Every structure is written in structure tokens, then in C-alpha cells.
Amino acid sequence: MWPSAIWHSEVSPDKLDKLKTNLSKLFSKFWEFNAEYPLNANNVTKGYCFVQYNSKDAAEAAGLVMDSYPFGKNHVLYSHLMTDFEEIVEDPDENWKTPEKLPFNDFNWSENRCMEWSPYDSYLAIVQNKDVVLWGGSNFKCLRLFSHKGADFVAFSSKESFIISVCSQAKYQDSEYCVKIFDIVLNELKMTLLPPGEKFEECAFLKWSSDERFFAYRESNGIRILDSDTFTLCEQNRLHIDGLIFFEWNPRKNWIAYYTKEVDDANAPPVIGIMALPSQQKLRTHHIYGIMETKLYWHDSGNYLQLLLSVHQI
């Protein structure tokens, strides 16, 4: 079972049945559910209820839609998965102390081609000559050397477990080694591959899920999804989406938001959708018309998706 907590206004006993009826209409859109409404000594609701779904994807979809959901004219619902509470109510470390201010170190890297900080600022990667040099640690020193001839771009996975180097120079682009993925802790090469398309820059084509379980890249009419445990390419890991233009991982969940262009042969308009992975369950799709270009941006919480639309002028 996958429980969620839904916050609503306090309701008196004479209005409780109406509240349950209205909320049940919303809850049932996602899957079969059970709901409990805690009451105080006067049989007035405490301002929240608990909802359980049999499916994790259904619970996450309900949590996304129901959070900050307008309920009537004067009320708003808020939702949290119960699994989030461990992070929310975690006790602070009693032994925590203000860190000492470290002296400033001045380094001169005159031969670097590219520099990139990791997502949590644990590492600084510098591309120099034939190597990707990884700096970090309490004394900020050289930790690793990853060999990649001709590399000129570098990036990190979402939780800093892997480092990705790319060579975009023309003389190396036909090589299977133009993209390399290294395990930072084990200091070993995990995979080499060729990026899709004739031209590419940087490491933006390779996108990681928030938990690093998957990474993916766009290819012709679809997305190639790989498991970071096996680093294997296989046909069943290909997600077919006609007319795919762009996709982006949710920063909290294994969902993707995607945008497709109009498919003339199928008489299909552009689509914006949200899909759960690896189940490939479509959580939401929306057709759009008269659009020249669309960009998608997830909120850091993962609960909101912003659309930036360029509209045809008539």
C-alpha cells in the first residue's frame, strides 16, 4: 500500500459526508483507494485525511495533482506522500558544529579546456590535455585522473556517482570512445558510446534520473533508457514516442516530461506528457495547438511543471 496525507480545511459533522463525496471523486481518478478521516473529540475533522493506493505510480500521480489543488472557491488541498515524512521530520544532528572557515587557495590551470562543478559541489572536474582531472576533498586536492583523449566537455550524474566526458572534435566523432562514463568511487570506465545525431555539443544529450537509477538520451522517435547497474543497451529499454522533440526528468521522481511535434502522417497535434518509468505509464497528456516551440522546466520540488510556449502569430 502507498499512503498519502491530504490537507484540507476542518469540517463539522454535518458537512463530513459532503466532504468525503467530493474528495472521493478526485481520489478515484487515479486508482482504487481507501481513505481515513481523523476526527477530534467533537467529531470535527482535524484538517487532513489519509489516502492509500495499491499502486506506487497512482499514489505519486495523485500526490502531484492534488498538491496545491484548488478545492471549491476558498480552499486549497495539499498533498504529501507518507514516505516523504522521514525526510521532512528528520531530527537534526545534535553534534553538528559550524564548520571552520578554510583559507583561500589560488590555483592556476592554464591548459584547461572545460571546468564543471558537481551537483553538490563535492568535486571540480577539469579537462586538461588527455585527461579529465577530478579535484575535491577537505584539502581540495587532485583525487582522480580519467583518461579521455580529445575530451572537451564534462558533466556529472545527478548524485555525483559518475562523471561523463565528451569529445566533440570532428576527428574523434566517428570513434566509439567519443563519450565515456566513469564510476568516480571505483575509478573505472563503465561505458563508451556514440551520441545520437550528426552533431552534438557538451553532455546535455545524456540525462540522469534523480536517483541515478536510469540515464537516457533522445534518439529517432524515442528515448533510449539505460540502467546504471548494468550499463547495457537493449531494445526493450527503448521508449517509442513519435515526433519526440525534448524530454526532462522530474527532479524527485522517476518521471519524465516530454514534448512531441505534430505528426502529419498520423494527423496528430503536438503533445506534452508526463510518464512514469520504467512502467511507461502515462500520467498525463495534453494536446496543444498553434505552437512553434515549447520548453519544459520542472520545479525543484518535482510538483510543478512550467511550460514556455512560443505561439504562431496569425
PDB file of C-alpha atoms in Angstrom:
ATOM      1  CA  MET A   1       0.000   0.000   0.000  1.00  0.00           C
ATOM      2  CA  TRP A   2       1.150   3.533  -0.773  1.00  0.00           C
ATOM      3  CA  PRO A   3      -0.299   6.105   1.655  1.00  0.00           C
ATOM      4  CA  SER A   4      -0.555   9.860   1.211  1.00  0.00           C
ATOM      5  CA  ALA A   5      -1.646  12.651   3.541  1.00  0.00           C
ATOM      6  CA  ILE A   6      -4.087  15.238   2.177  1.00  0.00           C
ATOM      7  CA  TRP A   7      -4.575  18.537   3.995  1.00  0.00           C
ATOM      8  CA  HIS A   8      -7.995  20.189   3.821  1.00  0.00           C
ATOM      9  CA  SER A   9      -9.987  22.607   5.983  1.00  0.00           C
ATOM     10  CA  GLU A  10     -11.633  21.482   9.225  1.00  0.00           C
ATOM     11  CA  VAL A  11     -15.186  20.266   8.615  1.00  0.00           C
ATOM     12  CA  SER A  12     -18.070  19.872  11.063  1.00  0.00           C
ATOM     13  CA  PRO A  13     -20.004  16.568  11.329  1.00  0.00           C
ATOM     14  CA  ASP A  14     -22.956  17.819   9.269  1.00  0.00           C
ATOM     15  CA  LYS A  15     -20.670  18.518   6.299  1.00  0.00           C
ATOM     16  CA  LEU A  16     -18.420  15.461   6.584  1.00  0.00           C
ATOM     17  CA  ASP A  17     -20.380  13.290   4.141  1.00  0.00           C
ATOM     18  CA  LYS A  18     -20.269  16.031   1.517  1.00  0.00           C
ATOM     19  CA  LEU A  19     -16.511  16.402   2.018  1.00  0.00           C
ATOM     20  CA  LYS A  20     -15.972  12.658   1.594  1.00  0.00           C
ATOM     21  CA  THR A  21     -18.105  12.591  -1.552  1.00  0.00           C
ATOM     22  CA  ASN A  22     -16.264  15.486  -3.186  1.00  0.00           C
ATOM     23  CA  LEU A  23     -12.811  14.196  -2.269  1.00  0.00           C
ATOM     24  CA  SER A  24     -13.674  10.656  -3.373  1.00  0.00           C
ATOM     25  CA  LYS A  25     -14.441  11.968  -6.852  1.00  0.00           C
ATOM     26  CA  LEU A  26     -10.909  13.341  -7.009  1.00  0.00           C
ATOM     27  CA  PHE A  27      -9.168  10.342  -5.447  1.00  0.00           C
ATOM     28  CA  SER A  28     -10.918   7.815  -7.699  1.00  0.00           C
ATOM     29  CA  LYS A  29      -9.480   9.406 -10.853  1.00  0.00           C
ATOM     30  CA  PHE A  30      -6.144   7.741 -10.186  1.00  0.00           C
ATOM     31  CA  TRP A  31      -6.965   4.233  -8.893  1.00  0.00           C
ATOM     32  CA  GLU A  32      -8.998   2.342  -6.328  1.00  0.00           C
ATOM     33  CA  PHE A  33      -8.313   3.794  -2.892  1.00  0.00           C
ATOM     34  CA  ASN A  34      -9.076   3.727   0.825  1.00  0.00           C
ATOM     35  CA  ALA A  35      -9.401   6.919   2.853  1.00  0.00           C
ATOM     36  CA  GLU A  36      -9.456   7.681   6.575  1.00  0.00           C
ATOM     37  CA  TYR A  37     -10.597  10.992   8.103  1.00  0.00           C
ATOM     38  CA  PRO A  38      -9.281  11.554  11.670  1.00  0.00           C
ATOM     39  CA  LEU A  39     -11.764  13.349  13.952  1.00  0.00           C
ATOM     40  CA  ASN A  40     -11.332  15.252  17.202  1.00  0.00           C
ATOM     41  CA  ALA A  41     -13.437  14.843  20.356  1.00  0.00           C
ATOM     42  CA  ASN A  42     -16.230  16.920  18.796  1.00  0.00           C
ATOM     43  CA  ASN A  43     -16.298  14.805  15.619  1.00  0.00           C
ATOM     44  CA  VAL A  44     -14.779  17.648  13.620  1.00  0.00           C
ATOM     45  CA  THR A  45     -12.140  16.683  11.082  1.00  0.00           C
ATOM     46  CA  LYS A  46      -8.576  17.568  12.037  1.00  0.00           C
ATOM     47  CA  GLY A  47      -7.923  19.184   8.682  1.00  0.00           C
ATOM     48  CA  TYR A  48      -6.323  16.216   6.952  1.00  0.00           C
ATOM     49  CA  CYS A  49      -7.038  12.700   5.752  1.00  0.00           C
ATOM     50  CA  PHE A  50      -5.014   9.647   4.757  1.00  0.00           C
ATOM     51  CA  VAL A  51      -5.425   8.048   1.332  1.00  0.00           C
ATOM     52  CA  GLN A  52      -3.994   4.669   0.304  1.00  0.00           C
ATOM     53  CA  TYR A  53      -3.451   3.331  -3.219  1.00  0.00           C
ATOM     54  CA  ASN A  54      -2.334  -0.148  -4.260  1.00  0.00           C
ATOM     55  CA  SER A  55      -0.015   1.302  -6.898  1.00  0.00           C
ATOM     56  CA  LYS A  56       3.036   3.448  -6.232  1.00  0.00           C
ATOM     57  CA  ASP A  57       2.606   5.213  -9.581  1.00  0.00           C
ATOM     58  CA  ALA A  58      -1.031   6.007  -8.752  1.00  0.00           C
ATOM     59  CA  ALA A  59      -0.059   7.396  -5.344  1.00  0.00           C
ATOM     60  CA  GLU A  60       2.669   9.560  -6.868  1.00  0.00           C
ATOM     61  CA  ALA A  61       0.362  10.785  -9.624  1.00  0.00           C
ATOM     62  CA  ALA A  62      -2.332  11.655  -7.077  1.00  0.00           C
ATOM     63  CA  GLY A  63       0.237  13.394  -4.902  1.00  0.00           C
ATOM     64  CA  LEU A  64       1.431  15.507  -7.818  1.00  0.00           C
ATOM     65  CA  VAL A  65      -2.038  16.558  -8.963  1.00  0.00           C
ATOM     66  CA  MET A  66      -3.574  17.030  -5.506  1.00  0.00           C
ATOM     67  CA  ASP A  67      -0.800  19.211  -4.100  1.00  0.00           C
ATOM     68  CA  SER A  68      -1.916  22.879  -4.194  1.00  0.00           C
ATOM     69  CA  TYR A  69      -5.152  21.759  -5.869  1.00  0.00           C
ATOM     70  CA  PRO A  70      -7.994  24.361  -5.806  1.00  0.00           C
ATOM     71  CA  PHE A  71     -10.911  22.887  -3.855  1.00  0.00           C
ATOM     72  CA  GLY A  72     -14.008  24.992  -4.182  1.00  0.00           C
ATOM     73  CA  LYS A  73     -13.838  28.780  -4.238  1.00  0.00           C
ATOM     74  CA  ASN A  74     -11.973  29.393  -0.995  1.00  0.00           C
ATOM     75  CA  HIS A  75      -9.898  26.290  -0.254  1.00  0.00           C
ATOM     76  CA  VAL A  76      -6.747  24.578  -1.495  1.00  0.00           C
ATOM     77  CA  LEU A  77      -5.690  20.952  -0.958  1.00  0.00           C
ATOM     78  CA  TYR A  78      -2.107  19.982  -0.140  1.00  0.00           C
ATOM     79  CA  SER A  79      -0.630  16.512  -0.506  1.00  0.00           C
ATOM     80  CA  HIS A  80       2.448  14.625   0.704  1.00  0.00           C
ATOM     81  CA  LEU A  81       3.457  11.000   0.310  1.00  0.00           C
ATOM     82  CA  MET A  82       3.975   9.396   3.700  1.00  0.00           C
ATOM     83  CA  THR A  83       7.387   8.231   2.502  1.00  0.00           C
ATOM     84  CA  ASP A  84       8.398  11.904   2.341  1.00  0.00           C
ATOM     85  CA  PHE A  85       7.817  12.412   6.051  1.00  0.00           C
ATOM     86  CA  GLU A  86      11.038  10.661   7.054  1.00  0.00           C
ATOM     87  CA  GLU A  87      12.944  13.387   5.268  1.00  0.00           C
ATOM     88  CA  ILE A  88      10.668  16.181   6.498  1.00  0.00           C
ATOM     89  CA  VAL A  89      10.741  15.287  10.211  1.00  0.00           C
ATOM     90  CA  GLU A  90      14.315  14.018  10.406  1.00  0.00           C
ATOM     91  CA  ASP A  91      15.942  15.193  13.634  1.00  0.00           C
ATOM     92  CA  PRO A  92      18.962  17.476  13.229  1.00  0.00           C
ATOM     93  CA  ASP A  93      22.377  16.183  14.203  1.00  0.00           C
ATOM     94  CA  GLU A  94      22.988  17.109  17.848  1.00  0.00           C
ATOM     95  CA  ASN A  95      26.749  17.097  17.267  1.00  0.00           C
ATOM     96  CA  TRP A  96      26.633  19.495  14.341  1.00  0.00           C
ATOM     97  CA  LYS A  97      29.044  22.412  14.604  1.00  0.00           C
ATOM     98  CA  THR A  98      29.622  25.425  12.442  1.00  0.00           C
ATOM     99  CA  PRO A  99      32.429  24.472  10.028  1.00  0.00           C
ATOM    100  CA  GLU A 100      35.687  26.335  10.227  1.00  0.00           C
ATOM    101  CA  LYS A 101      36.432  28.840   7.519  1.00  0.00           C
ATOM    102  CA  LEU A 102      39.136  27.423   5.251  1.00  0.00           C
ATOM    103  CA  PRO A 103      41.889  29.549   3.720  1.00  0.00           C
ATOM    104  CA  PHE A 104      41.530  30.561   0.090  1.00  0.00           C
ATOM    105  CA  ASN A 105      43.668  28.526  -2.323  1.00  0.00           C
ATOM    106  CA  ASP A 106      44.746  30.049  -5.608  1.00  0.00           C
ATOM    107  CA  PHE A 107      45.295  27.512  -8.402  1.00  0.00           C
ATOM    108  CA  ASN A 108      46.468  28.211 -11.927  1.00  0.00           C
ATOM    109  CA  TRP A 109      45.029  25.920 -14.587  1.00  0.00           C
ATOM    110  CA  SER A 110      46.230  27.481 -17.813  1.00  0.00           C
ATOM    111  CA  GLU A 111      45.742  24.425 -20.039  1.00  0.00           C
ATOM    112  CA  ASN A 112      42.165  23.532 -19.157  1.00  0.00           C
ATOM    113  CA  ARG A 113      39.512  23.228 -21.860  1.00  0.00           C
ATOM    114  CA  CYS A 114      36.490  22.898 -19.609  1.00  0.00           C
ATOM    115  CA  MET A 115      35.630  23.126 -15.903  1.00  0.00           C
ATOM    116  CA  GLU A 116      32.498  21.828 -14.187  1.00  0.00           C
ATOM    117  CA  TRP A 117      31.341  21.587 -10.562  1.00  0.00           C
ATOM    118  CA  SER A 118      29.402  18.513  -9.466  1.00  0.00           C
ATOM    119  CA  PRO A 119      25.730  18.979  -8.420  1.00  0.00           C
ATOM    120  CA  TYR A 120      26.542  19.125  -4.690  1.00  0.00           C
ATOM    121  CA  ASP A 121      29.897  20.900  -5.150  1.00  0.00           C
ATOM    122  CA  SER A 122      31.835  17.871  -3.898  1.00  0.00           C
ATOM    123  CA  TYR A 123      34.070  17.789  -6.972  1.00  0.00           C
ATOM    124  CA  LEU A 124      35.535  20.070  -9.589  1.00  0.00           C
ATOM    125  CA  ALA A 125      36.271  18.414 -12.939  1.00  0.00           C
ATOM    126  CA  ILE A 126      38.832  19.967 -15.261  1.00  0.00           C
ATOM    127  CA  VAL A 127      39.603  18.793 -18.793  1.00  0.00           C
ATOM    128  CA  GLN A 128      43.342  19.043 -19.438  1.00  0.00           C
ATOM    129  CA  ASN A 129      45.318  17.589 -22.333  1.00  0.00           C
ATOM    130  CA  LYS A 130      44.380  13.878 -22.482  1.00  0.00           C
ATOM    131  CA  ASP A 131      42.788  13.601 -19.044  1.00  0.00           C
ATOM    132  CA  VAL A 132      39.790  14.653 -17.031  1.00  0.00           C
ATOM    133  CA  VAL A 133      41.169  15.701 -13.644  1.00  0.00           C
ATOM    134  CA  LEU A 134      38.932  15.453 -10.592  1.00  0.00           C
ATOM    135  CA  TRP A 135      39.589  17.744  -7.629  1.00  0.00           C
ATOM    136  CA  GLY A 136      37.944  17.696  -4.211  1.00  0.00           C
ATOM    137  CA  GLY A 137      38.220  16.574  -0.606  1.00  0.00           C
ATOM    138  CA  SER A 138      38.728  18.550   2.595  1.00  0.00           C
ATOM    139  CA  ASN A 139      42.159  19.711   1.406  1.00  0.00           C
ATOM    140  CA  PHE A 140      40.960  20.238  -2.167  1.00  0.00           C
ATOM    141  CA  LYS A 141      43.486  18.108  -3.976  1.00  0.00           C
ATOM    142  CA  CYS A 142      43.647  16.002  -7.123  1.00  0.00           C
ATOM    143  CA  LEU A 143      41.613  12.834  -6.476  1.00  0.00           C
ATOM    144  CA  ARG A 144      41.338  11.072  -9.829  1.00  0.00           C
ATOM    145  CA  LEU A 145      42.575  11.104 -13.419  1.00  0.00           C
ATOM    146  CA  PHE A 146      40.209   9.810 -16.103  1.00  0.00           C
ATOM    147  CA  SER A 147      41.843   9.260 -19.473  1.00  0.00           C
ATOM    148  CA  HIS A 148      39.971  10.607 -22.497  1.00  0.00           C
ATOM    149  CA  LYS A 149      41.919  11.844 -25.499  1.00  0.00           C
ATOM    150  CA  GLY A 150      40.350  14.879 -27.146  1.00  0.00           C
ATOM    151  CA  ALA A 151      37.711  15.420 -24.443  1.00  0.00           C
ATOM    152  CA  ASP A 152      36.397  18.964 -24.298  1.00  0.00           C
ATOM    153  CA  PHE A 153      33.203  18.704 -22.218  1.00  0.00           C
ATOM    154  CA  VAL A 154      32.462  17.082 -18.881  1.00  0.00           C
ATOM    155  CA  ALA A 155      29.408  16.570 -16.649  1.00  0.00           C
ATOM    156  CA  PHE A 156      28.270  14.654 -13.559  1.00  0.00           C
ATOM    157  CA  SER A 157      25.376  12.333 -12.815  1.00  0.00           C
ATOM    158  CA  SER A 158      22.648  13.609 -10.504  1.00  0.00           C
ATOM    159  CA  LYS A 159      24.119  12.156  -7.289  1.00  0.00           C
ATOM    160  CA  GLU A 160      27.792  12.526  -8.238  1.00  0.00           C
ATOM    161  CA  SER A 161      28.462   8.789  -8.617  1.00  0.00           C
ATOM    162  CA  PHE A 162      29.503   9.064 -12.261  1.00  0.00           C
ATOM    163  CA  ILE A 163      31.390  11.506 -14.436  1.00  0.00           C
ATOM    164  CA  ILE A 164      30.747  11.833 -18.173  1.00  0.00           C
ATOM    165  CA  SER A 165      33.314  13.145 -20.649  1.00  0.00           C
ATOM    166  CA  VAL A 166      32.609  14.040 -24.273  1.00  0.00           C
ATOM    167  CA  CYS A 167      34.850  14.639 -27.259  1.00  0.00           C
ATOM    168  CA  SER A 168      33.092  16.793 -29.856  1.00  0.00           C
ATOM    169  CA  GLN A 169      36.093  17.246 -32.154  1.00  0.00           C
ATOM    170  CA  ALA A 170      35.405  16.115 -35.717  1.00  0.00           C
ATOM    171  CA  LYS A 171      38.352  13.731 -35.967  1.00  0.00           C
ATOM    172  CA  TYR A 172      37.134  11.748 -32.954  1.00  0.00           C
ATOM    173  CA  GLN A 173      33.369  11.782 -33.539  1.00  0.00           C
ATOM    174  CA  ASP A 174      33.391   8.540 -35.528  1.00  0.00           C
ATOM    175  CA  SER A 175      35.041   6.747 -32.635  1.00  0.00           C
ATOM    176  CA  GLU A 176      33.036   4.654 -30.195  1.00  0.00           C
ATOM    177  CA  TYR A 177      35.015   6.358 -27.464  1.00  0.00           C
ATOM    178  CA  CYS A 178      33.738   9.897 -28.041  1.00  0.00           C
ATOM    179  CA  VAL A 179      31.561   9.606 -24.897  1.00  0.00           C
ATOM    180  CA  LYS A 180      32.851   7.921 -21.752  1.00  0.00           C
ATOM    181  CA  ILE A 181      31.127   7.270 -18.429  1.00  0.00           C
ATOM    182  CA  PHE A 182      33.350   6.651 -15.395  1.00  0.00           C
ATOM    183  CA  ASP A 183      32.490   5.450 -11.897  1.00  0.00           C
ATOM    184  CA  ILE A 184      34.044   8.055  -9.591  1.00  0.00           C
ATOM    185  CA  VAL A 185      34.339   5.890  -6.465  1.00  0.00           C
ATOM    186  CA  LEU A 186      35.617   2.768  -8.241  1.00  0.00           C
ATOM    187  CA  ASN A 187      37.753   4.848 -10.612  1.00  0.00           C
ATOM    188  CA  GLU A 188      36.823   2.713 -13.604  1.00  0.00           C
ATOM    189  CA  LEU A 189      35.364   3.132 -17.062  1.00  0.00           C
ATOM    190  CA  LYS A 190      31.771   1.849 -17.120  1.00  0.00           C
ATOM    191  CA  MET A 191      30.672   2.561 -20.680  1.00  0.00           C
ATOM    192  CA  THR A 192      31.581   4.160 -24.007  1.00  0.00           C
ATOM    193  CA  LEU A 193      29.050   5.206 -26.610  1.00  0.00           C
ATOM    194  CA  LEU A 194      28.305   7.390 -29.594  1.00  0.00           C
ATOM    195  CA  PRO A 195      25.702  10.108 -29.035  1.00  0.00           C
ATOM    196  CA  PRO A 196      22.723  10.232 -31.397  1.00  0.00           C
ATOM    197  CA  GLY A 197      22.600  12.601 -34.333  1.00  0.00           C
ATOM    198  CA  GLU A 198      25.232  14.056 -36.605  1.00  0.00           C
ATOM    199  CA  LYS A 199      26.155  16.987 -34.380  1.00  0.00           C
ATOM    200  CA  PHE A 200      26.329  17.330 -30.650  1.00  0.00           C
ATOM    201  CA  GLU A 201      27.847  19.567 -28.019  1.00  0.00           C
ATOM    202  CA  GLU A 202      28.589  19.206 -24.345  1.00  0.00           C
ATOM    203  CA  CYS A 203      26.923  16.460 -22.293  1.00  0.00           C
ATOM    204  CA  ALA A 204      23.366  17.767 -22.409  1.00  0.00           C
ATOM    205  CA  PHE A 205      22.117  14.887 -24.544  1.00  0.00           C
ATOM    206  CA  LEU A 206      22.646  12.418 -21.652  1.00  0.00           C
ATOM    207  CA  LYS A 207      20.132  12.902 -18.818  1.00  0.00           C
ATOM    208  CA  TRP A 208      20.013  11.180 -15.429  1.00  0.00           C
ATOM    209  CA  SER A 209      17.077  10.370 -13.175  1.00  0.00           C
ATOM    210  CA  SER A 210      17.168  11.980  -9.738  1.00  0.00           C
ATOM    211  CA  ASP A 211      18.148   8.714  -8.009  1.00  0.00           C
ATOM    212  CA  GLU A 212      20.695   7.779 -10.725  1.00  0.00           C
ATOM    213  CA  ARG A 213      18.877   4.512 -11.329  1.00  0.00           C
ATOM    214  CA  PHE A 214      18.438   5.400 -15.002  1.00  0.00           C
ATOM    215  CA  PHE A 215      20.042   7.602 -17.600  1.00  0.00           C
ATOM    216  CA  ALA A 216      18.644   8.287 -21.021  1.00  0.00           C
ATOM    217  CA  TYR A 217      19.117  10.102 -24.284  1.00  0.00           C
ATOM    218  CA  ARG A 218      16.864  11.030 -27.174  1.00  0.00           C
ATOM    219  CA  GLU A 219      17.093   9.206 -30.479  1.00  0.00           C
ATOM    220  CA  SER A 220      14.916   8.938 -33.571  1.00  0.00           C
ATOM    221  CA  ASN A 221      11.269   8.799 -32.415  1.00  0.00           C
ATOM    222  CA  GLY A 222      12.055   7.751 -28.898  1.00  0.00           C
ATOM    223  CA  ILE A 223      14.235   7.633 -25.823  1.00  0.00           C
ATOM    224  CA  ARG A 224      16.953   5.109 -25.057  1.00  0.00           C
ATOM    225  CA  ILE A 225      16.861   4.261 -21.340  1.00  0.00           C
ATOM    226  CA  LEU A 226      19.758   2.538 -19.581  1.00  0.00           C
ATOM    227  CA  ASP A 227      20.123   1.074 -16.112  1.00  0.00           C
ATOM    228  CA  SER A 228      23.140   2.395 -14.205  1.00  0.00           C
ATOM    229  CA  ASP A 229      23.655  -1.018 -12.566  1.00  0.00           C
ATOM    230  CA  THR A 230      24.223  -2.892 -15.819  1.00  0.00           C
ATOM    231  CA  PHE A 231      25.128  -0.178 -18.358  1.00  0.00           C
ATOM    232  CA  THR A 232      23.639  -2.263 -21.147  1.00  0.00           C
ATOM    233  CA  LEU A 233      21.898  -1.219 -24.339  1.00  0.00           C
ATOM    234  CA  CYS A 234      18.965  -3.417 -25.267  1.00  0.00           C
ATOM    235  CA  GLU A 235      15.865  -2.994 -27.399  1.00  0.00           C
ATOM    236  CA  GLN A 236      13.356  -3.356 -24.559  1.00  0.00           C
ATOM    237  CA  ASN A 237      14.880  -0.275 -22.940  1.00  0.00           C
ATOM    238  CA  ARG A 238      13.794   1.874 -25.857  1.00  0.00           C
ATOM    239  CA  LEU A 239      10.768   4.085 -25.252  1.00  0.00           C
ATOM    240  CA  HIS A 240       8.967   4.814 -28.533  1.00  0.00           C
ATOM    241  CA  ILE A 241       7.401   8.289 -28.757  1.00  0.00           C
ATOM    242  CA  ASP A 242       6.513   9.546 -32.241  1.00  0.00           C
ATOM    243  CA  GLY A 243       7.770  13.031 -33.005  1.00  0.00           C
ATOM    244  CA  LEU A 244       9.716  13.402 -29.764  1.00  0.00           C
ATOM    245  CA  ILE A 245      11.477  16.770 -29.512  1.00  0.00           C
ATOM    246  CA  PHE A 246      12.516  17.091 -25.892  1.00  0.00           C
ATOM    247  CA  PHE A 247      12.275  15.359 -22.530  1.00  0.00           C
ATOM    248  CA  GLU A 248      13.303  16.145 -18.963  1.00  0.00           C
ATOM    249  CA  TRP A 249      13.495  14.048 -15.783  1.00  0.00           C
ATOM    250  CA  ASN A 250      11.483  15.014 -12.724  1.00  0.00           C
ATOM    251  CA  PRO A 251      13.968  16.177 -10.029  1.00  0.00           C
ATOM    252  CA  ARG A 252      12.327  13.995  -7.337  1.00  0.00           C
ATOM    253  CA  LYS A 253      10.681  11.007  -9.014  1.00  0.00           C
ATOM    254  CA  ASN A 254      11.366   8.642 -11.905  1.00  0.00           C
ATOM    255  CA  TRP A 255       9.052  10.521 -14.225  1.00  0.00           C
ATOM    256  CA  ILE A 256       9.781  12.303 -17.461  1.00  0.00           C
ATOM    257  CA  ALA A 257       8.029  15.256 -19.030  1.00  0.00           C
ATOM    258  CA  TYR A 258       8.177  15.223 -22.814  1.00  0.00           C
ATOM    259  CA  TYR A 259       7.133  17.276 -25.816  1.00  0.00           C
ATOM    260  CA  THR A 260       6.340  15.946 -29.301  1.00  0.00           C
ATOM    261  CA  LYS A 261       5.963  17.782 -32.574  1.00  0.00           C
ATOM    262  CA  GLU A 262       2.967  17.487 -34.877  1.00  0.00           C
ATOM    263  CA  VAL A 263       2.964  14.188 -36.783  1.00  0.00           C
ATOM    264  CA  ASP A 264       1.428  14.872 -40.202  1.00  0.00           C
ATOM    265  CA  ASP A 265       1.056  11.231 -41.268  1.00  0.00           C
ATOM    266  CA  ALA A 266      -0.943  10.399 -38.157  1.00  0.00           C
ATOM    267  CA  ASN A 267      -2.785  13.747 -38.136  1.00  0.00           C
ATOM    268  CA  ALA A 268      -1.643  14.139 -34.530  1.00  0.00           C
ATOM    269  CA  PRO A 269      -1.124  17.566 -32.903  1.00  0.00           C
ATOM    270  CA  PRO A 270       1.841  18.338 -30.628  1.00  0.00           C
ATOM    271  CA  VAL A 271       1.640  16.680 -27.213  1.00  0.00           C
ATOM    272  CA  ILE A 272       3.010  17.500 -23.780  1.00  0.00           C
ATOM    273  CA  GLY A 273       3.024  14.493 -21.474  1.00  0.00           C
ATOM    274  CA  ILE A 274       4.249  13.085 -18.176  1.00  0.00           C
ATOM    275  CA  MET A 275       5.249   9.424 -17.965  1.00  0.00           C
ATOM    276  CA  ALA A 276       6.369   7.180 -15.092  1.00  0.00           C
ATOM    277  CA  LEU A 277       9.406   4.970 -15.660  1.00  0.00           C
ATOM    278  CA  PRO A 278      10.180   2.134 -16.010  1.00  0.00           C
ATOM    279  CA  SER A 279       6.466   1.211 -16.087  1.00  0.00           C
ATOM    280  CA  GLN A 280       5.898   3.632 -19.030  1.00  0.00           C
ATOM    281  CA  GLN A 281       2.545   4.605 -17.509  1.00  0.00           C
ATOM    282  CA  LYS A 282       1.285   7.864 -18.991  1.00  0.00           C
ATOM    283  CA  LEU A 283       0.257  10.040 -16.051  1.00  0.00           C
ATOM    284  CA  ARG A 284      -0.938  12.965 -18.117  1.00  0.00           C
ATOM    285  CA  THR A 285      -1.078  14.078 -21.760  1.00  0.00           C
ATOM    286  CA  HIS A 286      -2.234  17.370 -23.202  1.00  0.00           C
ATOM    287  CA  HIS A 287      -2.625  18.356 -26.858  1.00  0.00           C
ATOM    288  CA  ILE A 288      -1.516  21.844 -27.831  1.00  0.00           C
ATOM    289  CA  TYR A 289      -2.227  23.795 -30.992  1.00  0.00           C
ATOM    290  CA  GLY A 290      -0.656  26.725 -32.800  1.00  0.00           C
ATOM    291  CA  ILE A 291       2.696  26.289 -31.053  1.00  0.00           C
ATOM    292  CA  MET A 292       6.051  26.985 -32.709  1.00  0.00           C
ATOM    293  CA  GLU A 293       8.270  25.862 -29.837  1.00  0.00           C
ATOM    294  CA  THR A 294       7.900  24.556 -26.295  1.00  0.00           C
ATOM    295  CA  LYS A 295      10.324  24.334 -23.380  1.00  0.00           C
ATOM    296  CA  LEU A 296       9.691  22.374 -20.180  1.00  0.00           C
ATOM    297  CA  TYR A 297      11.002  23.223 -16.708  1.00  0.00           C
ATOM    298  CA  TRP A 298      10.388  21.181 -13.548  1.00  0.00           C
ATOM    299  CA  HIS A 299      10.154  22.940 -10.204  1.00  0.00           C
ATOM    300  CA  ASP A 300      12.840  21.769  -7.745  1.00  0.00           C
ATOM    301  CA  SER A 301      10.149  20.086  -5.631  1.00  0.00           C
ATOM    302  CA  GLY A 302       9.059  17.977  -8.606  1.00  0.00           C
ATOM    303  CA  ASN A 303       5.442  19.003  -8.010  1.00  0.00           C
ATOM    304  CA  TYR A 304       5.131  21.588 -10.776  1.00  0.00           C
ATOM    305  CA  LEU A 305       5.953  21.683 -14.470  1.00  0.00           C
ATOM    306  CA  GLN A 306       6.355  25.008 -16.248  1.00  0.00           C
ATOM    307  CA  LEU A 307       5.704  25.312 -19.979  1.00  0.00           C
ATOM    308  CA  LEU A 308       7.288  28.085 -22.024  1.00  0.00           C
ATOM    309  CA  LEU A 309       5.361  28.324 -25.293  1.00  0.00           C
ATOM    310  CA  SER A 310       6.151  30.202 -28.497  1.00  0.00           C
ATOM    311  CA  VAL A 311       2.847  30.767 -30.290  1.00  0.00           C
ATOM    312  CA  HIS A 312       2.259  31.232 -34.023  1.00  0.00           C
ATOM    313  CA  GLN A 313       1.228  34.779 -34.857  1.00  0.00           C
ATOM    314  CA  ILE A 314      -1.908  34.994 -37.010  1.00  0.00           C
TER     315      ILE A 314
END
